[in-house]
Amino acid sequence: MVIAVIPAKGVSSRIPRKNLQIIEGIPLVEWSLRTAKAWERITRIITITDDNEIAALAKLYGSEVIPCEKEDTQDAVTTSRRWMKMCKKLPDTDTALFQPTTPFRTLRSLESQWAAYEGADVCISVSKLSKA
């Protein structure tokens, strides 16, 4: 059992409503929802948000919605903090963090990461950026 956790605040100081910005015709957060729904290892999706529009979109994909605690909506609060708080509520459960700001992840890359993760405590994926 793997639970997808999608932390998606509605507020962003640098890019207004960042997680709802349209990328190739799809809201940013929807990319994570689609991929989590498509990955066969995911048995449950949890979206953490403070935004009604994001919550409604998440529910369309069968995600549970957990309100983001007020103190976790500040810019200084990291994604990892919100994710770790959720992990503490889900002990002994494998979780996969689906950051909305990573819209183009593939099922193939998820499976590769899963293979690297098995037997480890944590697995973090990184990618080398190419010059465009």
PDB file of C-alpha atoms in Angstrom:
ATOM      1  CA  MET A   1       0.000   0.000   0.000  1.00  0.00           C
ATOM      2  CA  VAL A   2       1.396   3.375  -1.046  1.00  0.00           C
ATOM      3  CA  ILE A   3      -0.300   6.644  -0.222  1.00  0.00           C
ATOM      4  CA  ALA A   4       0.254   9.638  -2.485  1.00  0.00           C
ATOM      5  CA  VAL A   5       0.534  12.896  -0.559  1.00  0.00           C
ATOM      6  CA  ILE A   6      -0.007  16.080  -2.568  1.00  0.00           C
ATOM      7  CA  PRO A   7       0.672  19.301  -0.637  1.00  0.00           C
ATOM      8  CA  ALA A   8      -0.973  22.070  -2.657  1.00  0.00           C
ATOM      9  CA  LYS A   9      -1.354  25.488  -1.064  1.00  0.00           C
ATOM     10  CA  GLY A  10      -3.579  28.017  -2.758  1.00  0.00           C
ATOM     11  CA  VAL A  11      -1.363  30.906  -1.698  1.00  0.00           C
ATOM     12  CA  SER A  12       2.062  31.693  -3.103  1.00  0.00           C
ATOM     13  CA  SER A  13       3.970  34.922  -2.624  1.00  0.00           C
ATOM     14  CA  ARG A  14       5.912  34.686  -5.896  1.00  0.00           C
ATOM     15  CA  ILE A  15       3.341  33.286  -8.329  1.00  0.00           C
ATOM     16  CA  PRO A  16      -0.312  33.997  -7.516  1.00  0.00           C
ATOM     17  CA  ARG A  17      -2.310  30.749  -7.201  1.00  0.00           C
ATOM     18  CA  LYS A  18       0.723  28.839  -8.477  1.00  0.00           C
ATOM     19  CA  ASN A  19      -0.756  25.348  -8.099  1.00  0.00           C
ATOM     20  CA  LEU A  20      -3.703  26.301 -10.340  1.00  0.00           C
ATOM     21  CA  GLN A  21      -1.591  27.871 -13.090  1.00  0.00           C
ATOM     22  CA  ILE A  22      -2.197  26.230 -16.463  1.00  0.00           C
ATOM     23  CA  ILE A  23       0.666  24.194 -17.954  1.00  0.00           C
ATOM     24  CA  GLU A  24      -0.079  22.700 -21.376  1.00  0.00           C
ATOM     25  CA  GLY A  25      -3.800  23.189 -20.788  1.00  0.00           C
ATOM     26  CA  ILE A  26      -3.898  21.538 -17.338  1.00  0.00           C
ATOM     27  CA  PRO A  27      -3.742  23.108 -13.868  1.00  0.00           C
ATOM     28  CA  LEU A  28      -0.368  22.408 -12.243  1.00  0.00           C
ATOM     29  CA  VAL A  29      -1.809  20.389  -9.339  1.00  0.00           C
ATOM     30  CA  GLU A  30      -3.880  18.264 -11.728  1.00  0.00           C
ATOM     31  CA  TRP A  31      -0.692  16.808 -13.240  1.00  0.00           C
ATOM     32  CA  SER A  32       0.145  15.269  -9.849  1.00  0.00           C
ATOM     33  CA  LEU A  33      -3.427  14.089  -9.317  1.00  0.00           C
ATOM     34  CA  ARG A  34      -3.501  12.389 -12.735  1.00  0.00           C
ATOM     35  CA  THR A  35      -0.155  10.669 -12.236  1.00  0.00           C
ATOM     36  CA  ALA A  36      -0.996   9.498  -8.717  1.00  0.00           C
ATOM     37  CA  LYS A  37      -4.319   8.104  -9.958  1.00  0.00           C
ATOM     38  CA  ALA A  38      -2.600   6.317 -12.867  1.00  0.00           C
ATOM     39  CA  TRP A  39       0.221   4.717 -10.852  1.00  0.00           C
ATOM     40  CA  GLU A  40      -0.934   1.227  -9.913  1.00  0.00           C
ATOM     41  CA  ARG A  41       0.982   1.191  -6.622  1.00  0.00           C
ATOM     42  CA  ILE A  42      -1.067   4.080  -5.214  1.00  0.00           C
ATOM     43  CA  THR A  43      -3.996   2.907  -3.097  1.00  0.00           C
ATOM     44  CA  ARG A  44      -4.958   6.253  -1.606  1.00  0.00           C
ATOM     45  CA  ILE A  45      -4.418   9.904  -2.507  1.00  0.00           C
ATOM     46  CA  ILE A  46      -4.357  12.664   0.084  1.00  0.00           C
ATOM     47  CA  THR A  47      -4.273  16.317  -0.940  1.00  0.00           C
ATOM     48  CA  ILE A  48      -3.365  18.858   1.732  1.00  0.00           C
ATOM     49  CA  THR A  49      -4.677  22.299   0.814  1.00  0.00           C
ATOM     50  CA  ASP A  50      -6.076  25.580   2.076  1.00  0.00           C
ATOM     51  CA  ASP A  51      -7.879  26.283  -1.212  1.00  0.00           C
ATOM     52  CA  ASN A  52     -11.476  25.356  -2.104  1.00  0.00           C
ATOM     53  CA  GLU A  53     -10.784  25.180  -5.847  1.00  0.00           C
ATOM     54  CA  ILE A  54      -7.830  22.831  -5.364  1.00  0.00           C
ATOM     55  CA  ALA A  55      -9.922  20.742  -2.949  1.00  0.00           C
ATOM     56  CA  ALA A  56     -12.736  20.405  -5.493  1.00  0.00           C
ATOM     57  CA  LEU A  57     -10.298  19.381  -8.239  1.00  0.00           C
ATOM     58  CA  ALA A  58      -8.639  16.841  -5.927  1.00  0.00           C
ATOM     59  CA  LYS A  59     -12.005  15.276  -5.092  1.00  0.00           C
ATOM     60  CA  LEU A  60     -12.683  14.795  -8.820  1.00  0.00           C
ATOM     61  CA  TYR A  61      -9.680  12.449  -8.851  1.00  0.00           C
ATOM     62  CA  GLY A  62     -10.839  10.543  -5.777  1.00  0.00           C
ATOM     63  CA  SER A  63      -8.404  12.249  -3.448  1.00  0.00           C
ATOM     64  CA  GLU A  64      -9.144  12.755   0.194  1.00  0.00           C
ATOM     65  CA  VAL A  65      -8.730  16.386   1.130  1.00  0.00           C
ATOM     66  CA  ILE A  66      -7.177  17.423   4.402  1.00  0.00           C
ATOM     67  CA  PRO A  67      -7.260  21.118   5.254  1.00  0.00           C
ATOM     68  CA  CYS A  68      -3.839  22.681   5.548  1.00  0.00           C
ATOM     69  CA  GLU A  69      -3.295  23.952   9.065  1.00  0.00           C
ATOM     70  CA  LYS A  70      -3.132  27.750   9.194  1.00  0.00           C
ATOM     71  CA  GLU A  71       0.472  27.825  10.448  1.00  0.00           C
ATOM     72  CA  ASP A  72       1.493  25.628   7.494  1.00  0.00           C
ATOM     73  CA  THR A  73       0.270  28.118   4.874  1.00  0.00           C
ATOM     74  CA  GLN A  74       3.085  30.594   5.483  1.00  0.00           C
ATOM     75  CA  ASP A  75       5.851  30.857   2.869  1.00  0.00           C
ATOM     76  CA  ALA A  76       8.518  29.942   5.429  1.00  0.00           C
ATOM     77  CA  VAL A  77       6.922  26.517   5.959  1.00  0.00           C
ATOM     78  CA  THR A  78       8.490  23.946   3.656  1.00  0.00           C
ATOM     79  CA  THR A  79       6.787  21.233   1.681  1.00  0.00           C
ATOM     80  CA  SER A  80       8.831  18.667   3.558  1.00  0.00           C
ATOM     81  CA  ARG A  81       7.428  19.918   6.874  1.00  0.00           C
ATOM     82  CA  ARG A  82       3.836  19.472   5.667  1.00  0.00           C
ATOM     83  CA  TRP A  83       4.698  16.042   4.253  1.00  0.00           C
ATOM     84  CA  MET A  84       6.439  14.895   7.438  1.00  0.00           C
ATOM     85  CA  LYS A  85       3.447  15.991   9.534  1.00  0.00           C
ATOM     86  CA  MET A  86       1.250  13.805   7.332  1.00  0.00           C
ATOM     87  CA  CYS A  87       3.678  10.884   7.556  1.00  0.00           C
ATOM     88  CA  LYS A  88       3.470  11.008  11.356  1.00  0.00           C
ATOM     89  CA  LYS A  89      -0.286  10.520  11.024  1.00  0.00           C
ATOM     90  CA  LEU A  90       0.338   7.478   8.778  1.00  0.00           C
ATOM     91  CA  PRO A  91       2.916   5.394  10.673  1.00  0.00           C
ATOM     92  CA  ASP A  92       4.311   2.273   9.026  1.00  0.00           C
ATOM     93  CA  THR A  93       2.892   3.338   5.668  1.00  0.00           C
ATOM     94  CA  ASP A  94       4.790   3.976   2.462  1.00  0.00           C
ATOM     95  CA  THR A  95       4.082   7.470   1.176  1.00  0.00           C
ATOM     96  CA  ALA A  96       5.010   9.122  -2.085  1.00  0.00           C
ATOM     97  CA  LEU A  97       5.293  12.897  -2.184  1.00  0.00           C
ATOM     98  CA  PHE A  98       3.798  14.330  -5.365  1.00  0.00           C
ATOM     99  CA  GLN A  99       4.812  17.973  -5.516  1.00  0.00           C
ATOM    100  CA  PRO A 100       2.573  19.923  -7.879  1.00  0.00           C
ATOM    101  CA  THR A 101       5.646  21.791  -9.140  1.00  0.00           C
ATOM    102  CA  THR A 102       6.853  18.573 -10.811  1.00  0.00           C
ATOM    103  CA  PRO A 103       4.229  18.187 -13.533  1.00  0.00           C
ATOM    104  CA  PHE A 104       6.027  15.998 -16.045  1.00  0.00           C
ATOM    105  CA  ARG A 105       6.967  12.960 -13.945  1.00  0.00           C
ATOM    106  CA  THR A 106       6.327   9.664 -15.693  1.00  0.00           C
ATOM    107  CA  LEU A 107       5.110   6.297 -14.475  1.00  0.00           C
ATOM    108  CA  ARG A 108       8.410   4.862 -15.712  1.00  0.00           C
ATOM    109  CA  SER A 109      10.399   7.265 -13.511  1.00  0.00           C
ATOM    110  CA  LEU A 110       8.156   6.454 -10.537  1.00  0.00           C
ATOM    111  CA  GLU A 111       8.785   2.733 -10.965  1.00  0.00           C
ATOM    112  CA  SER A 112      12.526   3.366 -11.214  1.00  0.00           C
ATOM    113  CA  GLN A 113      12.426   5.410  -8.019  1.00  0.00           C
ATOM    114  CA  TRP A 114      10.349   2.729  -6.302  1.00  0.00           C
ATOM    115  CA  ALA A 115      12.968   0.106  -7.159  1.00  0.00           C
ATOM    116  CA  ALA A 116      15.648   2.346  -5.613  1.00  0.00           C
ATOM    117  CA  TYR A 117      13.495   2.937  -2.539  1.00  0.00           C
ATOM    118  CA  GLU A 118      12.714  -0.682  -1.649  1.00  0.00           C
ATOM    119  CA  GLY A 119      14.670  -1.516   1.482  1.00  0.00           C
ATOM    120  CA  ALA A 120      15.567   2.120   2.214  1.00  0.00           C
ATOM    121  CA  ASP A 121      14.090   4.557   4.706  1.00  0.00           C
ATOM    122  CA  VAL A 122      13.608   7.320   2.170  1.00  0.00           C
ATOM    123  CA  CYS A 123      14.191   7.996  -1.526  1.00  0.00           C
ATOM    124  CA  ILE A 124      14.417  11.465  -3.050  1.00  0.00           C
ATOM    125  CA  SER A 125      14.531  11.921  -6.788  1.00  0.00           C
ATOM    126  CA  VAL A 126      16.530  14.640  -8.480  1.00  0.00           C
ATOM    127  CA  SER A 127      17.101  15.431 -12.121  1.00  0.00           C
ATOM    128  CA  LYS A 128      19.899  17.128 -13.965  1.00  0.00           C
ATOM    129  CA  LEU A 129      18.682  20.179 -15.830  1.00  0.00           C
ATOM    130  CA  SER A 130      19.773  20.590 -19.391  1.00  0.00           C
ATOM    131  CA  LYS A 131      20.498  23.968 -20.919  1.00  0.00           C
ATOM    132  CA  ALA A 132      17.599  25.027 -23.085  1.00  0.00           C
TER     133      ALA A 132
END
